[in-house]
Amino acid sequence: MLVYTIMLFLALFVAYKGKKYIFRTTNNKTIHLYNWIAMLPFWFVTCFRYQVGTDYKTYIELYATIIPNGSYESDFLFSLLVKFCVNFFNNKHLIIVFIGTLTIFLIGRFIQKNTENMVLSIILLFFTGTFSISLNLMKQMLATAIWLNSLQYIKERKFVKYMFLVLVAAGFHRIAFLYTFLYFFYEKPIPIKKSFPIFMAFIYIFNNQIRSIIITVTKWLDFYYGYFYNLYDKRQGSGALLVINIFAFIIIFKCFQNSQEKGIYLEKKFNFYYNIQFLCLFFCVLMSILPNGERIVYLLLPMQIVSIPSALQSIEKKKARYIMIVVSIAVYSMFFIELFVIKNMGATFPYRFIFSK
């Protein structure tokens, strides 16, 4: 825990110092180099770890052997990356370094372009578990980081460019194809008053039938089906993930609702934040019938890194805003401790540097 604590405080110190260098242009918010430096502690801890994360051995000992020798074909771009590191450099650990560097850079870029509060976003990068998940589900989190940087094309309604980045993301993990449909969730908010209660009742009543349909479809597509009927298929949800997503949804929904009632204009990106959080909560409810459901939830949960600061920033009264920021940090801290420290999801504790092996 000491390494992660030092990492977080270094990042927060640099980001806080850099706040005075923030200024706006006519096109977008621009943040000083300090805020790029703030991502360096995350990069260092990511790239120079040893046996941290349940998938670490899979990448170093399995993928680094069976992909270069041609006995296993993974996602296209990931396979190229592995072959490049092993065949060209003869260094298996470079797989971790390249994936880690790309992931941290892209997440940092996403935060800088979209956040209303750099310091709070860095806190959420850590306490949402996004950083911890990136040490484990490395291919998926890289794909997610690529998708997060495609959001500008949703805003600009440039479907071809958006799909290009989705295809690049799918080149590292095919689960990124699911992002295709999110292009159509930008314009209007999902009508919560009607859809959510109906959905909850539907899931509760037709639980087994929905699972059977998902099994049939995934088997036909030869996608995700391998997670059913094995150790991943636990038929149970995560109380911590459900609670934190309910909490995030309430914050985003109430801030969204209050602004509408006061006649305050909100950019369409708030519709998108609201819809993504609704879908994230949607999949949390589905976790009881989906094997390895955390993987699906963490396709969307990283959006909270910028959506929560944006929602809180919309609170007009300064005192109320600061209180909600403190409450949010406290709730996310408890979530992180429960899921990643106590339960050690993803096996990111204890941390070891590669220099100490």
Tab-separated table of C-alpha atoms in Angstrom:
chain	number	residue	atom	x	y	z
A	1	MET	CA	0.000	0.000	0.000
A	2	LEU	CA	2.928	2.347	0.649
A	3	VAL	CA	3.929	2.444	-3.028
A	4	TYR	CA	0.392	3.289	-4.169
A	5	THR	CA	0.034	5.934	-1.444
A	6	ILE	CA	3.289	7.669	-2.424
A	7	MET	CA	2.286	7.447	-6.097
A	8	LEU	CA	-1.086	9.075	-5.445
A	9	PHE	CA	0.273	11.870	-3.247
A	10	LEU	CA	3.036	12.704	-5.727
A	11	ALA	CA	0.489	12.901	-8.554
A	12	LEU	CA	-1.867	15.065	-6.465
A	13	PHE	CA	0.935	17.378	-5.345
A	14	VAL	CA	2.055	18.035	-8.918
A	15	ALA	CA	-1.526	18.433	-10.185
A	16	TYR	CA	-2.350	20.887	-7.403
A	17	LYS	CA	0.771	22.923	-8.117
A	18	GLY	CA	-0.183	22.964	-11.776
A	19	LYS	CA	-3.671	24.397	-11.162
A	20	LYS	CA	-2.395	27.966	-11.348
A	21	TYR	CA	-1.150	27.282	-14.879
A	22	ILE	CA	-4.570	26.260	-16.164
A	23	PHE	CA	-6.012	28.638	-18.705
A	24	ARG	CA	-8.659	28.485	-21.441
A	25	THR	CA	-8.437	28.971	-25.183
A	26	THR	CA	-11.252	29.576	-27.664
A	27	ASN	CA	-11.324	25.861	-28.530
A	28	ASN	CA	-10.745	23.913	-25.330
A	29	LYS	CA	-9.238	23.844	-21.894
A	30	THR	CA	-5.464	23.686	-21.930
A	31	ILE	CA	-3.497	22.398	-18.983
A	32	HIS	CA	0.163	23.083	-18.284
A	33	LEU	CA	2.865	20.433	-18.489
A	34	TYR	CA	2.546	19.998	-14.704
A	35	ASN	CA	-0.568	17.936	-15.258
A	36	TRP	CA	1.262	15.593	-17.640
A	37	ILE	CA	3.972	15.218	-15.031
A	38	ALA	CA	1.230	14.302	-12.552
A	39	MET	CA	0.621	11.128	-14.572
A	40	LEU	CA	4.261	10.020	-14.356
A	41	PRO	CA	3.933	8.307	-10.930
A	42	PHE	CA	1.104	6.167	-12.353
A	43	TRP	CA	3.257	5.356	-15.384
A	44	PHE	CA	6.271	4.397	-13.262
A	45	VAL	CA	4.270	2.100	-10.967
A	46	THR	CA	2.561	0.525	-13.995
A	47	CYS	CA	5.657	-0.167	-16.053
A	48	PHE	CA	8.129	-1.314	-13.409
A	49	ARG	CA	6.049	-3.781	-11.449
A	50	TYR	CA	6.744	-7.482	-10.965
A	51	GLN	CA	4.118	-10.209	-10.432
A	52	VAL	CA	1.441	-7.605	-9.724
A	53	GLY	CA	-2.013	-8.439	-11.086
A	54	THR	CA	-3.539	-11.852	-11.688
A	55	ASP	CA	-2.872	-11.612	-15.435
A	56	TYR	CA	0.797	-10.652	-15.102
A	57	LYS	CA	1.998	-14.240	-15.516
A	58	THR	CA	-0.431	-14.795	-18.382
A	59	TYR	CA	1.171	-11.968	-20.349
A	60	ILE	CA	4.807	-12.614	-19.433
A	61	GLU	CA	4.893	-16.401	-19.346
A	62	LEU	CA	2.040	-17.500	-21.624
A	63	TYR	CA	1.311	-14.871	-24.286
A	64	ALA	CA	5.009	-14.059	-24.669
A	65	THR	CA	5.619	-17.708	-25.624
A	66	ILE	CA	2.585	-19.005	-27.518
A	67	ILE	CA	1.907	-15.910	-29.658
A	68	PRO	CA	5.417	-15.488	-31.157
A	69	ASN	CA	5.715	-19.210	-31.945
A	70	GLY	CA	2.379	-19.159	-33.759
A	71	SER	CA	0.532	-21.663	-31.570
A	72	TYR	CA	-2.029	-19.062	-30.434
A	73	GLU	CA	-3.617	-16.086	-32.171
A	74	SER	CA	-4.858	-13.275	-29.961
A	75	ASP	CA	-6.334	-9.914	-30.977
A	76	PHE	CA	-4.494	-8.602	-34.028
A	77	LEU	CA	-2.757	-5.477	-32.688
A	78	PHE	CA	-1.974	-7.121	-29.372
A	79	SER	CA	-0.380	-10.061	-31.200
A	80	LEU	CA	1.748	-7.650	-33.232
A	81	LEU	CA	2.837	-5.890	-30.057
A	82	VAL	CA	3.831	-9.165	-28.363
A	83	LYS	CA	5.773	-10.368	-31.426
A	84	PHE	CA	7.505	-6.998	-31.683
A	85	CYS	CA	8.641	-7.069	-28.038
A	86	VAL	CA	9.715	-10.720	-28.009
A	87	ASN	CA	11.102	-11.232	-31.531
A	88	PHE	CA	12.649	-7.814	-32.079
A	89	PHE	CA	13.807	-6.839	-28.583
A	90	ASN	CA	13.843	-10.281	-26.967
A	91	ASN	CA	12.351	-8.706	-23.848
A	92	LYS	CA	9.067	-10.026	-22.441
A	93	HIS	CA	8.696	-7.258	-19.884
A	94	LEU	CA	8.461	-4.707	-22.693
A	95	ILE	CA	4.922	-6.016	-23.244
A	96	ILE	CA	4.012	-4.589	-19.841
A	97	VAL	CA	5.926	-1.358	-20.520
A	98	PHE	CA	4.333	-0.691	-23.918
A	99	ILE	CA	0.778	-1.469	-22.783
A	100	GLY	CA	1.261	0.516	-19.577
A	101	THR	CA	2.715	3.522	-21.377
A	102	LEU	CA	-0.091	3.640	-23.948
A	103	THR	CA	-2.789	3.181	-21.313
A	104	ILE	CA	-1.527	5.847	-18.913
A	105	PHE	CA	-0.836	8.324	-21.724
A	106	LEU	CA	-4.315	7.889	-23.222
A	107	ILE	CA	-6.089	8.086	-19.864
A	108	GLY	CA	-4.060	11.203	-19.022
A	109	ARG	CA	-5.010	12.754	-22.360
A	110	PHE	CA	-8.670	11.914	-21.798
A	111	ILE	CA	-8.635	13.506	-18.350
A	112	GLN	CA	-6.904	16.684	-19.502
A	113	LYS	CA	-9.328	17.224	-22.371
A	114	ASN	CA	-12.505	16.529	-20.416
A	115	THR	CA	-12.141	17.140	-16.681
A	116	GLU	CA	-13.536	20.070	-14.719
A	117	ASN	CA	-11.213	19.294	-11.806
A	118	MET	CA	-7.831	17.695	-12.495
A	119	VAL	CA	-7.079	16.967	-8.840
A	120	LEU	CA	-10.410	15.213	-8.251
A	121	SER	CA	-10.038	13.240	-11.497
A	122	ILE	CA	-6.653	11.905	-10.353
A	123	ILE	CA	-8.223	10.880	-7.042
A	124	LEU	CA	-10.984	9.072	-8.941
A	125	LEU	CA	-8.522	7.435	-11.330
A	126	PHE	CA	-7.171	5.681	-8.267
A	127	PHE	CA	-10.244	5.180	-6.062
A	128	THR	CA	-12.631	4.028	-8.803
A	129	GLY	CA	-10.231	1.107	-9.202
A	130	THR	CA	-9.519	2.069	-12.818
A	131	PHE	CA	-5.787	2.166	-12.207
A	132	SER	CA	-5.825	-1.151	-10.312
A	133	ILE	CA	-7.854	-2.805	-13.074
A	134	SER	CA	-5.324	-1.543	-15.641
A	135	LEU	CA	-2.653	-3.585	-13.829
A	136	ASN	CA	-4.727	-6.712	-14.360
A	137	LEU	CA	-7.036	-6.483	-17.407
A	138	MET	CA	-4.306	-4.850	-19.433
A	139	LYS	CA	-5.606	-5.434	-22.959
A	140	GLN	CA	-9.125	-4.404	-22.036
A	141	MET	CA	-8.062	-1.271	-20.198
A	142	LEU	CA	-5.894	-0.199	-23.139
A	143	ALA	CA	-8.915	-0.701	-25.403
A	144	THR	CA	-11.013	1.362	-22.983
A	145	ALA	CA	-8.379	4.121	-22.896
A	146	ILE	CA	-8.463	4.279	-26.708
A	147	TRP	CA	-12.266	4.474	-26.665
A	148	LEU	CA	-12.225	7.267	-24.075
A	149	ASN	CA	-10.202	9.332	-26.552
A	150	SER	CA	-12.799	8.772	-29.279
A	151	LEU	CA	-15.470	10.744	-27.417
A	152	GLN	CA	-14.649	13.954	-29.273
A	153	TYR	CA	-15.900	12.262	-32.450
A	154	ILE	CA	-19.183	11.401	-30.758
A	155	LYS	CA	-19.521	15.058	-29.818
A	156	GLU	CA	-18.655	16.152	-33.355
A	157	ARG	CA	-20.929	13.429	-34.818
A	158	LYS	CA	-18.130	11.920	-36.908
A	159	PHE	CA	-19.110	8.280	-37.021
A	160	VAL	CA	-16.345	7.104	-39.376
A	161	LYS	CA	-13.556	8.517	-37.196
A	162	TYR	CA	-15.272	7.161	-34.095
A	163	MET	CA	-15.503	3.678	-35.605
A	164	PHE	CA	-11.876	3.817	-36.673
A	165	LEU	CA	-10.798	4.240	-33.043
A	166	VAL	CA	-13.240	1.543	-31.935
A	167	LEU	CA	-11.617	-0.818	-34.469
A	168	VAL	CA	-8.160	0.129	-33.168
A	169	ALA	CA	-9.369	-0.580	-29.624
A	170	ALA	CA	-10.810	-3.920	-30.766
A	171	GLY	CA	-7.391	-4.716	-32.217
A	172	PHE	CA	-6.187	-4.980	-28.625
A	173	HIS	CA	-9.335	-6.549	-27.181
A	174	ARG	CA	-12.372	-7.604	-29.225
A	175	ILE	CA	-14.735	-6.683	-26.381
A	176	ALA	CA	-14.275	-3.079	-27.588
A	177	PHE	CA	-16.737	-3.821	-30.417
A	178	LEU	CA	-19.439	-3.244	-27.783
A	179	TYR	CA	-18.509	0.436	-27.844
A	180	THR	CA	-19.979	0.718	-31.350
A	181	PHE	CA	-23.493	1.211	-30.013
A	182	LEU	CA	-22.557	3.989	-27.590
A	183	TYR	CA	-22.278	6.455	-30.460
A	184	PHE	CA	-26.076	6.651	-30.414
A	185	PHE	CA	-26.345	7.528	-26.704
A	186	TYR	CA	-25.140	11.118	-27.009
A	187	GLU	CA	-28.107	13.214	-28.110
A	188	LYS	CA	-30.842	12.470	-25.563
A	189	PRO	CA	-30.916	11.202	-21.964
A	190	ILE	CA	-32.469	7.827	-21.237
A	191	PRO	CA	-35.896	8.420	-19.632
A	192	ILE	CA	-35.113	7.180	-16.130
A	193	LYS	CA	-38.614	7.470	-14.647
A	194	LYS	CA	-40.018	4.900	-17.049
A	195	SER	CA	-37.140	2.710	-18.144
A	196	PHE	CA	-35.292	1.886	-14.933
A	197	PRO	CA	-38.180	0.493	-12.826
A	198	ILE	CA	-39.387	-1.511	-15.812
A	199	PHE	CA	-35.897	-2.836	-16.373
A	200	MET	CA	-35.423	-3.831	-12.731
A	201	ALA	CA	-38.721	-5.689	-12.686
A	202	PHE	CA	-37.917	-7.363	-16.009
A	203	ILE	CA	-34.518	-8.593	-14.801
A	204	TYR	CA	-35.985	-9.889	-11.547
A	205	ILE	CA	-38.828	-11.810	-13.224
A	206	PHE	CA	-37.004	-13.142	-16.297
A	207	ASN	CA	-33.556	-13.675	-14.780
A	208	ASN	CA	-32.953	-17.224	-16.070
A	209	GLN	CA	-34.537	-16.579	-19.478
A	210	ILE	CA	-32.289	-13.573	-20.100
A	211	ARG	CA	-29.245	-15.632	-19.141
A	212	SER	CA	-30.282	-18.399	-21.563
A	213	ILE	CA	-30.639	-15.874	-24.395
A	214	ILE	CA	-27.197	-14.389	-23.641
A	215	ILE	CA	-25.642	-17.882	-23.624
A	216	THR	CA	-27.267	-18.748	-26.961
A	217	VAL	CA	-26.195	-15.507	-28.642
A	218	THR	CA	-22.602	-15.563	-27.335
A	219	LYS	CA	-22.230	-19.202	-28.388
A	220	TRP	CA	-23.457	-18.368	-31.886
A	221	LEU	CA	-21.092	-15.376	-32.093
A	222	ASP	CA	-18.238	-17.376	-30.550
A	223	PHE	CA	-17.682	-14.391	-28.278
A	224	TYR	CA	-17.669	-14.364	-24.455
A	225	TYR	CA	-19.275	-17.838	-24.344
A	226	GLY	CA	-16.110	-19.343	-22.853
A	227	TYR	CA	-16.781	-17.543	-19.567
A	228	PHE	CA	-19.965	-19.538	-18.915
A	229	TYR	CA	-19.971	-22.778	-16.912
A	230	ASN	CA	-16.509	-22.353	-15.385
A	231	LEU	CA	-14.839	-20.609	-12.437
A	232	TYR	CA	-15.816	-17.197	-13.838
A	233	ASP	CA	-19.504	-18.123	-13.765
A	234	LYS	CA	-20.210	-17.482	-10.079
A	235	ARG	CA	-23.840	-16.336	-10.496
A	236	GLN	CA	-23.334	-13.531	-8.014
A	237	GLY	CA	-23.003	-9.778	-8.227
A	238	SER	CA	-20.723	-7.356	-6.433
A	239	GLY	CA	-22.354	-5.354	-3.670
A	240	ALA	CA	-19.513	-2.815	-3.666
A	241	LEU	CA	-19.734	-2.200	-7.429
A	242	LEU	CA	-23.518	-1.911	-7.249
A	243	VAL	CA	-23.393	0.600	-4.376
A	244	ILE	CA	-20.731	2.803	-5.969
A	245	ASN	CA	-22.605	2.899	-9.264
A	246	ILE	CA	-25.872	3.758	-7.538
A	247	PHE	CA	-24.014	6.532	-5.711
A	248	ALA	CA	-22.484	7.841	-8.962
A	249	PHE	CA	-25.824	7.674	-10.735
A	250	ILE	CA	-27.590	9.613	-7.975
A	251	ILE	CA	-24.949	12.380	-8.109
A	252	ILE	CA	-25.093	12.690	-11.899
A	253	PHE	CA	-28.894	12.401	-12.043
A	254	LYS	CA	-29.560	14.954	-9.266
A	255	CYS	CA	-27.096	17.506	-10.635
A	256	PHE	CA	-28.558	16.988	-14.098
A	257	GLN	CA	-32.117	17.347	-12.755
A	258	ASN	CA	-31.355	20.427	-10.634
A	259	SER	CA	-29.756	22.208	-13.582
A	260	GLN	CA	-32.773	21.452	-15.769
A	261	GLU	CA	-35.191	22.724	-13.120
A	262	LYS	CA	-33.242	25.981	-12.824
A	263	GLY	CA	-33.182	26.403	-16.598
A	264	ILE	CA	-29.396	26.089	-16.738
A	265	TYR	CA	-28.170	24.941	-20.137
A	266	LEU	CA	-26.007	21.830	-20.034
A	267	GLU	CA	-23.878	20.633	-22.909
A	268	LYS	CA	-24.943	17.402	-24.594
A	269	LYS	CA	-21.914	15.685	-23.086
A	270	PHE	CA	-23.877	15.653	-19.816
A	271	ASN	CA	-26.545	13.580	-21.559
A	272	PHE	CA	-23.778	11.191	-22.512
A	273	TYR	CA	-22.328	11.031	-18.976
A	274	TYR	CA	-25.814	10.375	-17.642
A	275	ASN	CA	-26.499	7.632	-20.206
A	276	ILE	CA	-23.143	5.926	-19.676
A	277	GLN	CA	-23.699	5.849	-15.923
A	278	PHE	CA	-27.183	4.443	-16.462
A	279	LEU	CA	-25.707	1.662	-18.616
A	280	CYS	CA	-22.958	1.035	-16.055
A	281	LEU	CA	-25.614	0.554	-13.385
A	282	PHE	CA	-27.564	-1.567	-15.855
A	283	PHE	CA	-24.669	-4.015	-16.192
A	284	CYS	CA	-24.117	-4.019	-12.421
A	285	VAL	CA	-27.642	-5.380	-12.051
A	286	LEU	CA	-26.918	-7.934	-14.787
A	287	MET	CA	-23.781	-9.142	-12.983
A	288	SER	CA	-25.809	-11.820	-11.198
A	289	ILE	CA	-26.387	-13.577	-14.519
A	290	LEU	CA	-23.180	-12.615	-16.340
A	291	PRO	CA	-19.899	-14.440	-15.651
A	292	ASN	CA	-16.927	-12.178	-15.043
A	293	GLY	CA	-19.346	-9.269	-14.946
A	294	GLU	CA	-16.756	-6.905	-13.477
A	295	ARG	CA	-15.085	-6.908	-16.881
A	296	ILE	CA	-18.236	-5.529	-18.525
A	297	VAL	CA	-18.805	-2.908	-15.817
A	298	TYR	CA	-15.229	-1.622	-16.153
A	299	LEU	CA	-15.783	-0.974	-19.841
A	300	LEU	CA	-17.862	2.009	-18.723
A	301	LEU	CA	-16.971	2.826	-15.119
A	302	PRO	CA	-13.790	4.839	-15.995
A	303	MET	CA	-16.084	7.537	-17.381
A	304	GLN	CA	-16.746	8.497	-13.742
A	305	ILE	CA	-13.225	9.960	-13.657
A	306	VAL	CA	-14.588	13.000	-15.516
A	307	SER	CA	-18.381	12.689	-15.164
A	308	ILE	CA	-18.367	13.001	-11.358
A	309	PRO	CA	-16.189	16.175	-11.340
A	310	SER	CA	-18.415	17.643	-14.069
A	311	ALA	CA	-21.571	16.872	-12.104
A	312	LEU	CA	-20.175	18.300	-8.874
A	313	GLN	CA	-18.913	21.404	-10.661
A	314	SER	CA	-22.503	22.159	-11.691
A	315	ILE	CA	-23.469	22.708	-8.015
A	316	GLU	CA	-23.783	26.482	-7.735
A	317	LYS	CA	-23.259	26.925	-3.996
A	318	LYS	CA	-19.566	26.689	-3.233
A	319	LYS	CA	-20.005	25.250	0.265
A	320	ALA	CA	-22.397	22.545	-0.943
A	321	ARG	CA	-20.024	21.679	-3.772
A	322	TYR	CA	-17.055	21.235	-1.419
A	323	ILE	CA	-19.138	19.118	0.953
A	324	MET	CA	-20.174	16.825	-1.899
A	325	ILE	CA	-16.577	16.552	-3.108
A	326	VAL	CA	-15.462	15.448	0.370
A	327	VAL	CA	-18.382	12.994	0.645
A	328	SER	CA	-17.580	11.573	-2.810
A	329	ILE	CA	-13.912	11.058	-1.967
A	330	ALA	CA	-14.903	9.324	1.286
A	331	VAL	CA	-17.388	6.990	-0.457
A	332	TYR	CA	-14.969	6.095	-3.264
A	333	SER	CA	-12.194	5.502	-0.711
A	334	MET	CA	-14.384	3.012	1.157
A	335	PHE	CA	-15.274	1.337	-2.128
A	336	PHE	CA	-11.600	0.969	-3.057
A	337	ILE	CA	-10.630	-0.399	0.361
A	338	GLU	CA	-13.466	-2.942	0.283
A	339	LEU	CA	-12.888	-4.240	-3.247
A	340	PHE	CA	-9.178	-3.785	-3.905
A	341	VAL	CA	-7.516	-3.797	-0.473
A	342	ILE	CA	-9.606	-6.190	1.620
A	343	LYS	CA	-10.797	-8.484	-1.188
A	344	ASN	CA	-7.692	-7.763	-3.310
A	345	MET	CA	-9.609	-7.971	-6.587
A	346	GLY	CA	-7.092	-8.348	-9.394
A	347	ALA	CA	-4.295	-9.273	-6.942
A	348	THR	CA	-2.589	-5.857	-7.090
A	349	PHE	CA	-1.448	-6.163	-3.462
A	350	PRO	CA	1.277	-6.445	-2.354
A	351	TYR	CA	3.207	-4.343	-4.840
A	352	ARG	CA	6.698	-5.355	-5.968
A	353	PHE	CA	9.123	-3.509	-8.224
A	354	ILE	CA	10.869	-5.419	-10.986
A	355	PHE	CA	14.191	-4.227	-9.555
A	356	SER	CA	13.601	-6.350	-6.444
A	357	LYS	CA	12.950	-9.696	-8.128
